[in-house]
Every structure is written in C-alpha cells, then in structure tokens.
Amino acid sequence: MDLRILGWNDHFADHWKINAGRDLRPGRVVEEQKEAYRVAGEDGEMQAEVIGRLRYEALDRSAFPAVGDWVAMHTLPAEGKALIHEILPRRTKLSRKVAGERAAEQILVTNVDVAFVVMSLNADFNVRRLERYLGVIRESGAEPVVLLSKADLCSDTGKATADLVAVAPGINSHILSARTGEGMAALAPYIEVGRTVVLLGSSGVGKSTIINRLLGSDAQKTLEIRSGDERGRHATTYRRLFLMPSGGVLIDTPGMRELQLWDADRGLDDVFEDLAILGSKCRFRDCQHQTEPGCAVLEAIADGTLEPGRIDNFKKLKREQQFLERRRDAAAQAEQKKLWKRRHRALRHHYKSQR
Ligand code: GDP
Ligand code: ZN
C-alpha cells in the first residue's frame, strides 16, 4: 500500500528521517480500542500494541497512540501483528475532556488538516454549539469548515447563513444535501492526496451519508480500510478512516453528545477575536461591558452588529476552560503518583525476574 493514500506527506517524511537505518516502518493508526490498535502501513492493515517502554514512559493518555497518528512500528509478519515503538510528532491534535466527571483528556483524532463541522439545517443548527466546536478545532491546529447539511429539508437557508456570518467570520462554510447531491462538489478541494479530513458533529446530522456520497456507493465497499475484516462489523462506535478514490483520507467520528473543552483557551481567543477588537475600543481599559459609559461592546449590541448571546457564550466557555484547568492540575498530581507507583512495581518485577 502506498503510504500517500493514507495521508503521508512531506511533513511526516521529514520527521521519519531520524528512523533511517532502524528496523522500523511507518504506519497509521486507523482504530483504537483500549490500547489495542489497528494500524495500516505498506503491508496493509494489522493489529498492533505499544511496546513496554512507551507505556512506562507515558505521563498521560496523550502519550498513547490515537486514531490518525503516524507511528514507527516493528512488524511481525508471521504473526500478522506490529509493535508500536514511537508516535511521530503530531501535526494537529483534536481533544476533548472525557465524558463524565473525570478531568482527563480524550484525543478524538490527530493529524487532520481540515475539520468539517456538520450541522443539519432542519434541526441541529445551533450557533452556540458551533462556537464551541470552532474553539476546539482552532486549538487543534486544523482548519475548521462548516457544513450545513440536509438543505433539502430547509426552505429558507437565509437565516442560517446570516447567523453563520456573525459567529464564524472568515471561516468557510457550505450548504449542502448529501441526499440530492446539492453543494457536494464544493467539498472536493479539501480532500486531496496527502491530506486528512475529519467529520465532526452530533449523531444524525448526516456525516455517514456525506462520506458515502463522497466515496461513491461502490467505492465504500472496496476502499474502507476495515473492509474484508474477518470481524465483519461496521460498528459506528469506532472511529473510522476512509480512503477517497481520488486520494485523501476521511475520518468519521462517532456522534458526539457533548464536546467538553479540554485545552481550548487560545482557540477560543481566536474564534472570538472580534470581541477583543471591539473591547479595545471601549473608553475604559478594564471595561467589563456591563454598564460602563463609552463601552464599544454595549454599543455594538445596541446597534445590532453584535448579538448579545455571542459575548455571553464567550464568557461561559472561558469559565468552563478555567474551571477545568483548576481541576486538571489537581487530577494531574494524583495521576502522577499513580504512574510512579506503577513504574516502581514494574521495575521491582523486572529485577525479581532477573534474579
Ligand atoms: P450521522 O449519524 O451524522 O452519520 O448521520 P447519517 O448519515 O447516518 O444520517 C442520519 C439520517 O439523516 C439518515 O436517516 C439519513 O438518511 C438522513 N440524511 C442524511 N443526509 C440527508 C440529507 O441531505 N437530506 C435528508 N433529507 N436526509 C438526510
Ligand atoms: Zn466595554
């Protein structure tokens, strides 16, 4: 298999140079399940696990491979399996906080160039949620692109388009219907050889239908990396990686109920840059935009150029981020302790077995 069709490009080839002469090969993680990985490389797809050193040296979850990662692996063809020695430096990393109470990171996907945020025009379109997604994507290093799907179910797309301009200035967006095919042609330029695109969005917004359209109905059967898999399942609970007939990689994520912030502080500043610019025009430097005279933010709200919900959401998201960071510090300390214990145990075991 040619690595370029898996998304390999000059960036990774450059990083690979340090592995010259080692008995390691590049592979891309296409699926992850509790530290068991499916990795695709020159010899096709195989099962893989990480070597002990990588595990012992891991300070947190982000030191483990995630879907989208390029890894240096030692293949054992006879066993049809591979050992992952290293993760190549990630070009981009899309993370969220794990669902539930724990303050821990979940990497959704890495090394994507473009993130399509899919929202359906009939029910799902919500600018506040969109702002959250955009903050996370901006932080990841990928380029966000908004797809408003199911246009065939929406008689008036004007309102959504206007809302979008207000919350996503400078971000590309496309109105489309994967059912009728309307607007789909606009997506092709994003998906090229050596590039990777991820689709994000709530369950039911039409991500799979878009992917099927892009692949062509027959193409999916032959090109899905998991095809021919003896397990024969196509569970949507796994993230999946698809190869476009014309080159380029698409990654589907399982429907997300919530995208909790993990590390989106700079991303949020980026997405809400218009507010900072506006705020710099307030008469008082420390203006809280509440009741102060000469407040440019309040003026923008009054004349209708700024929708009040946007600034509320910015504050809310920033608070969520700050709250998380405090909990993360505490959680990190506890985690560190646990890791040292584990390492200590492993070492003791190691010496015992050598006696
Ligand atoms: P996913 O969970 O985001 O992958 O969503 P799916 O692709 O599974 O689509 C969810 C439902 O919406 C399915 O019943 C699709 O047939 C339907 N659907 C997807 N795209 C469109 C569209 O463009 N128009 C209409 N009318 N229905 C669509
Ligand atoms: Zn102000």
Tab-separated table of C-alpha atoms and ligand atoms in Angstrom:
chain	number	residue	atom	x	y	z
A	1	MET	CA	0.000	0.000	0.000
A	2	ASP	CA	1.300	3.437	-0.928
A	3	LEU	CA	1.597	5.481	2.233
A	4	ARG	CA	0.495	8.660	0.492
A	5	ILE	CA	-3.016	7.336	0.096
A	6	LEU	CA	-3.061	7.001	3.892
A	7	GLY	CA	-2.265	10.691	4.233
A	8	TRP	CA	1.540	10.508	4.407
A	9	ASN	CA	3.178	13.690	3.193
A	10	ASP	CA	6.463	15.633	3.265
A	11	HIS	CA	5.892	16.747	6.833
A	12	PHE	CA	5.931	13.173	8.128
A	13	ALA	CA	8.635	12.079	5.691
A	14	ASP	CA	10.863	14.768	7.227
A	15	HIS	CA	10.236	13.511	10.735
A	16	TRP	CA	10.822	9.968	9.600
A	17	LYS	CA	14.437	10.655	8.610
A	18	ILE	CA	15.682	10.017	12.156
A	19	ASN	CA	14.452	6.431	11.842
A	20	ALA	CA	16.644	5.695	8.831
A	21	GLY	CA	18.583	2.502	9.433
A	22	ARG	CA	16.302	1.277	12.210
A	23	ASP	CA	14.182	-1.761	11.630
A	24	LEU	CA	11.007	0.292	11.913
A	25	ARG	CA	8.279	1.145	9.454
A	26	PRO	CA	5.708	3.876	9.348
A	27	GLY	CA	2.075	3.058	9.937
A	28	ARG	CA	-1.101	4.980	10.612
A	29	VAL	CA	-3.486	4.224	13.457
A	30	VAL	CA	-6.927	3.644	11.948
A	31	GLU	CA	-8.703	2.344	15.014
A	32	GLU	CA	-8.176	2.233	18.740
A	33	GLN	CA	-9.838	0.119	21.389
A	34	LYS	CA	-8.463	0.096	24.898
A	35	GLU	CA	-4.789	0.089	23.973
A	36	ALA	CA	-5.336	-2.342	21.093
A	37	TYR	CA	-4.770	-0.701	17.763
A	38	ARG	CA	-5.384	-1.322	14.090
A	39	VAL	CA	-2.570	0.153	12.079
A	40	ALA	CA	-2.288	0.491	8.303
A	41	GLY	CA	1.070	0.558	6.583
A	42	GLU	CA	2.859	-0.600	3.456
A	43	ASP	CA	1.811	-4.191	4.121
A	44	GLY	CA	-1.834	-3.393	4.698
A	45	GLU	CA	-3.665	-3.354	7.975
A	46	MET	CA	-2.713	-5.202	11.131
A	47	GLN	CA	-3.247	-5.454	14.840
A	48	ALA	CA	-0.748	-3.554	16.966
A	49	GLU	CA	0.191	-2.809	20.535
A	50	VAL	CA	2.619	-0.400	22.125
A	51	ILE	CA	5.967	-1.560	23.498
A	52	GLY	CA	6.539	-1.527	27.232
A	53	ARG	CA	8.931	1.409	27.198
A	54	LEU	CA	6.341	3.635	25.597
A	55	ARG	CA	3.854	2.612	28.228
A	56	TYR	CA	6.197	3.138	31.171
A	57	GLU	CA	7.339	6.486	29.924
A	58	ALA	CA	3.814	7.706	29.310
A	59	LEU	CA	2.982	10.588	31.602
A	60	ASP	CA	-0.635	10.711	30.468
A	61	ARG	CA	-3.084	9.452	27.867
A	62	SER	CA	-1.788	11.731	25.163
A	63	ALA	CA	1.438	9.702	25.131
A	64	PHE	CA	-0.535	6.765	23.737
A	65	PRO	CA	-1.416	6.412	20.056
A	66	ALA	CA	-4.712	7.819	18.826
A	67	VAL	CA	-6.625	7.479	15.579
A	68	GLY	CA	-4.811	9.470	12.918
A	69	ASP	CA	-1.362	9.068	14.456
A	70	TRP	CA	1.626	8.076	12.417
A	71	VAL	CA	3.764	5.626	14.323
A	72	ALA	CA	7.118	3.883	13.980
A	73	MET	CA	6.436	0.188	14.255
A	74	HIS	CA	8.214	-3.110	14.142
A	75	THR	CA	6.178	-5.542	12.092
A	76	LEU	CA	5.973	-9.237	12.819
A	77	PRO	CA	4.544	-10.509	9.508
A	78	ALA	CA	4.393	-14.123	10.630
A	79	GLU	CA	2.103	-13.162	13.483
A	80	GLY	CA	0.277	-10.542	11.423
A	81	LYS	CA	0.932	-8.016	14.120
A	82	ALA	CA	3.029	-4.969	14.908
A	83	LEU	CA	4.691	-3.315	17.879
A	84	ILE	CA	4.448	0.442	18.124
A	85	HIS	CA	7.745	1.977	19.244
A	86	GLU	CA	7.076	5.658	18.806
A	87	ILE	CA	4.487	8.196	17.810
A	88	LEU	CA	5.650	10.679	15.211
A	89	PRO	CA	5.209	14.293	16.301
A	90	ARG	CA	1.586	15.234	15.764
A	91	ARG	CA	0.868	17.969	13.306
A	92	THR	CA	-2.547	18.603	14.824
A	93	LYS	CA	-4.403	17.137	17.797
A	94	LEU	CA	-8.120	17.353	18.438
A	95	SER	CA	-9.022	16.711	22.069
A	96	ARG	CA	-11.924	16.991	24.405
A	97	LYS	CA	-12.463	16.253	28.068
A	98	VAL	CA	-13.721	12.717	28.598
A	99	ALA	CA	-17.439	12.449	29.226
A	100	GLY	CA	-18.423	12.405	32.861
A	101	GLU	CA	-16.736	13.883	35.901
A	102	ARG	CA	-13.122	12.910	35.395
A	103	ALA	CA	-10.769	15.698	34.314
A	104	ALA	CA	-8.928	13.679	31.690
A	105	GLU	CA	-8.091	14.194	28.060
A	106	GLN	CA	-9.587	12.186	25.239
A	107	ILE	CA	-7.863	12.604	21.933
A	108	LEU	CA	-10.504	12.342	19.234
A	109	VAL	CA	-8.167	12.327	16.283
A	110	THR	CA	-4.741	13.588	15.249
A	111	ASN	CA	-3.021	14.796	12.112
A	112	VAL	CA	-6.110	16.124	10.412
A	113	ASP	CA	-5.718	19.093	8.120
A	114	VAL	CA	-9.360	20.072	7.902
A	115	ALA	CA	-12.262	19.531	10.305
A	116	PHE	CA	-15.751	19.610	8.820
A	117	VAL	CA	-18.273	20.645	11.470
A	118	VAL	CA	-21.540	19.185	10.263
A	119	MET	CA	-24.822	20.677	11.451
A	120	SER	CA	-28.144	19.874	9.887
A	121	LEU	CA	-30.272	22.772	8.710
A	122	ASN	CA	-33.544	21.183	9.735
A	123	ALA	CA	-32.922	20.671	13.428
A	124	ASP	CA	-29.384	20.722	14.664
A	125	PHE	CA	-28.047	24.144	13.688
A	126	ASN	CA	-27.036	25.987	16.835
A	127	VAL	CA	-24.584	28.870	16.765
A	128	ARG	CA	-23.600	28.475	20.414
A	129	ARG	CA	-22.573	24.869	19.883
A	130	LEU	CA	-20.810	25.901	16.704
A	131	GLU	CA	-18.717	28.447	18.612
A	132	ARG	CA	-17.653	25.698	20.989
A	133	TYR	CA	-16.638	23.377	18.137
A	134	LEU	CA	-14.748	26.160	16.413
A	135	GLY	CA	-12.751	26.927	19.573
A	136	VAL	CA	-11.707	23.299	19.935
A	137	ILE	CA	-10.797	22.966	16.263
A	138	ARG	CA	-8.822	26.202	16.182
A	139	GLU	CA	-6.819	24.999	19.152
A	140	SER	CA	-6.110	21.694	17.417
A	141	GLY	CA	-4.310	23.351	14.537
A	142	ALA	CA	-6.738	22.056	11.906
A	143	GLU	CA	-8.727	24.336	9.621
A	144	PRO	CA	-12.427	24.409	10.504
A	145	VAL	CA	-15.017	24.324	7.727
A	146	VAL	CA	-18.751	24.451	8.476
A	147	LEU	CA	-21.114	22.174	6.577
A	148	LEU	CA	-24.811	22.925	6.855
A	149	SER	CA	-26.390	19.657	5.835
A	150	LYS	CA	-29.837	18.455	4.750
A	151	ALA	CA	-30.506	21.596	2.728
A	152	ASP	CA	-33.355	19.724	1.030
A	153	LEU	CA	-35.268	19.827	4.322
A	154	CYS	CA	-34.865	23.560	4.804
A	155	SER	CA	-36.965	26.004	2.816
A	156	ASP	CA	-35.141	29.113	3.977
A	157	THR	CA	-31.382	28.877	4.329
A	158	GLY	CA	-31.037	32.644	4.540
A	159	LYS	CA	-31.373	32.868	8.319
A	160	ALA	CA	-28.757	30.184	8.964
A	161	THR	CA	-26.357	31.811	6.530
A	162	ALA	CA	-26.743	35.187	8.227
A	163	ASP	CA	-26.245	33.662	11.696
A	164	LEU	CA	-23.166	31.909	10.449
A	165	VAL	CA	-21.529	35.062	9.139
A	166	ALA	CA	-21.976	36.597	12.611
A	167	VAL	CA	-20.389	33.746	14.571
A	168	ALA	CA	-17.811	32.418	12.137
A	169	PRO	CA	-16.277	35.383	10.367
A	170	GLY	CA	-13.621	34.264	7.910
A	171	ILE	CA	-14.467	30.581	8.190
A	172	ASN	CA	-15.517	28.705	5.068
A	173	SER	CA	-18.990	27.246	5.065
A	174	HIS	CA	-21.046	25.224	2.622
A	175	ILE	CA	-24.725	24.460	2.362
A	176	LEU	CA	-25.346	21.004	1.005
A	177	SER	CA	-27.569	17.991	0.799
A	178	ALA	CA	-25.986	14.578	0.743
A	179	ARG	CA	-29.364	13.210	-0.338
A	180	THR	CA	-29.778	15.287	-3.500
A	181	GLY	CA	-26.085	15.956	-4.024
A	182	GLU	CA	-26.613	19.697	-3.981
A	183	GLY	CA	-23.486	21.575	-2.917
A	184	MET	CA	-21.368	18.441	-2.534
A	185	ALA	CA	-18.924	19.350	-5.298
A	186	ALA	CA	-17.590	22.186	-3.152
A	187	LEU	CA	-16.005	19.667	-0.777
A	188	ALA	CA	-13.633	18.028	-3.257
A	189	PRO	CA	-10.871	20.664	-3.000
A	190	TYR	CA	-10.461	19.991	0.734
A	191	ILE	CA	-9.809	16.305	0.249
A	192	GLU	CA	-6.601	15.767	-1.640
A	193	VAL	CA	-3.805	13.218	-1.677
A	194	GLY	CA	-1.694	13.546	1.449
A	195	ARG	CA	-4.425	15.374	3.348
A	196	THR	CA	-6.806	14.230	6.056
A	197	VAL	CA	-10.289	15.497	6.806
A	198	VAL	CA	-12.347	14.649	9.894
A	199	LEU	CA	-16.122	14.968	10.151
A	200	LEU	CA	-17.447	16.187	13.494
A	201	GLY	CA	-20.975	16.752	14.651
A	202	SER	CA	-23.873	15.308	16.564
A	203	SER	CA	-25.233	11.937	15.689
A	204	GLY	CA	-27.822	12.001	12.902
A	205	VAL	CA	-26.663	15.167	11.151
A	206	GLY	CA	-25.675	13.196	8.057
A	207	LYS	CA	-21.938	12.552	8.414
A	208	SER	CA	-22.050	8.990	7.132
A	209	THR	CA	-24.306	9.984	4.268
A	210	ILE	CA	-21.843	12.692	3.262
A	211	ILE	CA	-18.974	10.223	3.388
A	212	ASN	CA	-20.907	7.716	1.296
A	213	ARG	CA	-21.625	10.388	-1.285
A	214	LEU	CA	-18.015	11.446	-1.412
A	215	LEU	CA	-16.776	7.896	-1.760
A	216	GLY	CA	-19.416	6.791	-4.221
A	217	SER	CA	-21.599	3.909	-3.158
A	218	ASP	CA	-19.442	1.145	-4.594
A	219	ALA	CA	-16.228	2.772	-3.568
A	220	GLN	CA	-17.012	2.425	0.075
A	221	LYS	CA	-17.159	-1.340	-0.099
A	222	THR	CA	-13.746	-1.604	-1.666
A	223	LEU	CA	-11.956	1.249	-0.022
A	224	GLU	CA	-12.973	1.210	3.557
A	225	ILE	CA	-9.859	0.195	5.380
A	226	ARG	CA	-11.783	-2.166	7.541
A	227	SER	CA	-13.347	-3.945	4.598
A	228	GLY	CA	-12.701	-7.663	4.450
A	229	ASP	CA	-12.218	-7.563	8.161
A	230	GLU	CA	-12.917	-11.014	9.488
A	231	ARG	CA	-14.936	-9.497	12.266
A	232	GLY	CA	-17.234	-8.165	9.577
A	233	ARG	CA	-18.727	-5.435	11.676
A	234	HIS	CA	-19.132	-1.832	10.794
A	235	ALA	CA	-19.906	-0.506	14.219
A	236	THR	CA	-20.205	3.241	14.327
A	237	THR	CA	-18.839	3.223	17.833
A	238	TYR	CA	-15.372	3.026	16.310
A	239	ARG	CA	-13.768	5.952	14.629
A	240	ARG	CA	-13.236	5.043	11.063
A	241	LEU	CA	-10.879	6.047	8.382
A	242	PHE	CA	-11.833	6.049	4.701
A	243	LEU	CA	-9.671	6.444	1.636
A	244	MET	CA	-11.041	8.635	-1.124
A	245	PRO	CA	-10.881	7.173	-4.637
A	246	SER	CA	-9.100	10.321	-5.809
A	247	GLY	CA	-6.742	10.391	-2.811
A	248	GLY	CA	-7.181	11.965	0.580
A	249	VAL	CA	-8.393	10.495	3.845
A	250	LEU	CA	-11.729	10.968	5.576
A	251	ILE	CA	-12.223	10.173	9.237
A	252	ASP	CA	-15.664	9.658	10.693
A	253	THR	CA	-16.166	10.173	14.416
A	254	PRO	CA	-18.970	8.586	16.348
A	255	GLY	CA	-21.765	11.012	17.102
A	256	MET	CA	-20.831	13.200	19.989
A	257	ARG	CA	-23.314	14.196	22.588
A	258	GLU	CA	-21.042	16.773	24.052
A	259	LEU	CA	-17.763	18.353	23.185
A	260	GLN	CA	-16.368	19.388	26.541
A	261	LEU	CA	-13.397	21.681	26.421
A	262	TRP	CA	-10.019	20.271	27.242
A	263	ASP	CA	-7.434	22.714	26.042
A	264	ALA	CA	-9.126	25.391	24.017
A	265	ASP	CA	-8.042	28.630	25.633
A	266	ARG	CA	-6.129	30.039	22.691
A	267	GLY	CA	-8.620	28.535	20.276
A	268	LEU	CA	-11.420	30.433	21.961
A	269	ASP	CA	-9.461	33.694	21.829
A	270	ASP	CA	-9.013	33.063	18.156
A	271	VAL	CA	-12.647	32.357	17.411
A	272	PHE	CA	-13.824	35.346	19.438
A	273	GLU	CA	-11.146	37.708	18.229
A	274	ASP	CA	-13.815	40.168	17.068
A	275	LEU	CA	-14.837	40.681	20.703
A	276	ALA	CA	-11.287	41.538	21.750
A	277	ILE	CA	-11.007	44.029	18.922
A	278	LEU	CA	-14.302	45.560	19.913
A	279	GLY	CA	-13.319	45.631	23.591
A	280	SER	CA	-10.131	47.509	22.791
A	281	LYS	CA	-12.310	50.369	21.611
A	282	CYS	CA	-14.085	50.771	24.962
A	283	ARG	CA	-13.349	54.017	26.762
A	284	PHE	CA	-12.077	52.222	29.876
A	285	ARG	CA	-9.277	49.754	29.652
A	286	ASP	CA	-10.776	47.452	32.273
A	287	CYS	CA	-14.302	47.761	30.881
A	288	GLN	CA	-16.475	44.820	31.910
A	289	HIS	CA	-19.051	45.697	29.235
A	290	GLN	CA	-21.797	45.870	31.825
A	291	THR	CA	-22.973	49.453	32.262
A	292	GLU	CA	-19.843	51.486	31.581
A	293	PRO	CA	-20.137	54.638	29.501
A	294	GLY	CA	-18.323	54.586	26.171
A	295	CYS	CA	-18.461	50.780	26.002
A	296	ALA	CA	-17.956	49.682	22.396
A	297	VAL	CA	-19.389	46.232	23.119
A	298	LEU	CA	-22.649	47.604	24.505
A	299	GLU	CA	-22.837	49.984	21.548
A	300	ALA	CA	-22.396	47.121	19.103
A	301	ILE	CA	-25.174	45.223	20.861
A	302	ALA	CA	-27.407	48.298	20.766
A	303	ASP	CA	-26.917	48.896	17.060
A	304	GLY	CA	-27.431	45.225	16.276
A	305	THR	CA	-23.937	44.447	14.930
A	306	LEU	CA	-23.186	42.178	17.907
A	307	GLU	CA	-25.612	39.612	19.102
A	308	PRO	CA	-25.595	39.528	22.949
A	309	GLY	CA	-25.580	35.734	23.028
A	310	ARG	CA	-22.121	35.702	21.485
A	311	ILE	CA	-20.418	37.561	24.296
A	312	ASP	CA	-22.312	35.543	26.911
A	313	ASN	CA	-21.138	32.352	25.282
A	314	PHE	CA	-17.549	33.560	25.144
A	315	LYS	CA	-17.605	34.243	28.885
A	316	LYS	CA	-19.274	30.921	29.570
A	317	LEU	CA	-16.749	28.950	27.526
A	318	LYS	CA	-13.833	30.788	29.112
A	319	ARG	CA	-15.200	29.996	32.562
A	320	GLU	CA	-15.594	26.352	31.631
A	321	GLN	CA	-11.988	26.293	30.456
A	322	GLN	CA	-10.681	27.940	33.635
A	323	PHE	CA	-12.701	25.665	35.870
A	324	LEU	CA	-11.353	22.651	34.021
A	325	GLU	CA	-7.781	23.850	34.283
A	326	ARG	CA	-8.022	24.046	38.051
A	327	ARG	CA	-9.377	20.521	38.222
A	328	ARG	CA	-6.767	19.312	35.774
A	329	ASP	CA	-3.940	20.484	37.976
A	330	ALA	CA	-5.322	18.503	40.855
A	331	ALA	CA	-6.004	15.441	38.716
A	332	ALA	CA	-2.545	15.585	37.156
A	333	GLN	CA	-0.909	15.379	40.559
A	334	ALA	CA	-2.917	12.333	41.532
A	335	GLU	CA	-2.220	10.685	38.180
A	336	GLN	CA	1.498	11.295	38.526
A	337	LYS	CA	1.532	9.486	41.832
A	338	LYS	CA	-0.263	6.519	40.359
A	339	LEU	CA	2.162	6.317	37.456
A	340	TRP	CA	5.206	6.323	39.723
A	341	LYS	CA	3.691	3.553	41.739
A	342	ARG	CA	3.048	1.533	38.613
A	343	ARG	CA	6.557	2.100	37.325
A	344	HIS	CA	8.042	1.209	40.633
A	345	ARG	CA	6.082	-2.033	40.681
A	346	ALA	CA	7.139	-2.834	37.114
A	347	LEU	CA	10.795	-2.271	37.972
A	348	ARG	CA	10.604	-4.439	41.030
A	349	HIS	CA	9.022	-7.162	38.960
A	350	HIS	CA	11.758	-6.752	36.369
A	351	TYR	CA	14.603	-7.176	38.886
A	352	LYS	CA	12.928	-10.076	40.587
A	353	SER	CA	12.605	-11.917	37.296
A	354	GLN	CA	16.313	-11.393	36.652
A	355	ARG	CA	17.425	-12.934	39.869
B	1	GDP	P1	-24.616	10.577	11.098
B	1	GDP	O1	-25.057	9.993	12.385
B	1	GDP	O2	-24.165	12.002	11.268
B	1	GDP	O3	-23.607	9.769	10.387
B	1	GDP	O4	-25.917	10.697	10.178
B	1	GDP	P2	-26.394	9.739	8.963
B	1	GDP	O5	-25.565	9.968	7.760
B	1	GDP	O6	-26.486	8.358	9.481
B	1	GDP	O7	-27.853	10.333	8.662
B	1	GDP	C1	-28.892	10.337	9.620
B	1	GDP	C2	-30.234	10.337	8.912
B	1	GDP	O8	-30.387	11.528	8.140
B	1	GDP	C3	-30.390	9.194	7.931
B	1	GDP	O9	-31.710	8.740	8.009
B	1	GDP	C4	-30.114	9.813	6.577
B	1	GDP	O10	-30.789	9.164	5.533
B	1	GDP	C5	-30.643	11.211	6.772
B	1	GDP	N1	-29.942	12.170	5.904
B	1	GDP	C6	-28.607	12.320	5.768
B	1	GDP	N2	-28.313	13.305	4.903
B	1	GDP	C7	-29.503	13.808	4.464
B	1	GDP	C8	-29.883	14.849	3.566
B	1	GDP	O11	-29.043	15.532	2.954
B	1	GDP	N3	-31.199	15.069	3.408
B	1	GDP	C9	-32.145	14.352	4.052
B	1	GDP	N4	-33.428	14.637	3.824
B	1	GDP	N5	-31.838	13.367	4.908
B	1	GDP	C10	-30.534	13.083	5.114
B	2	ZN	ZN	-16.891	47.679	27.185
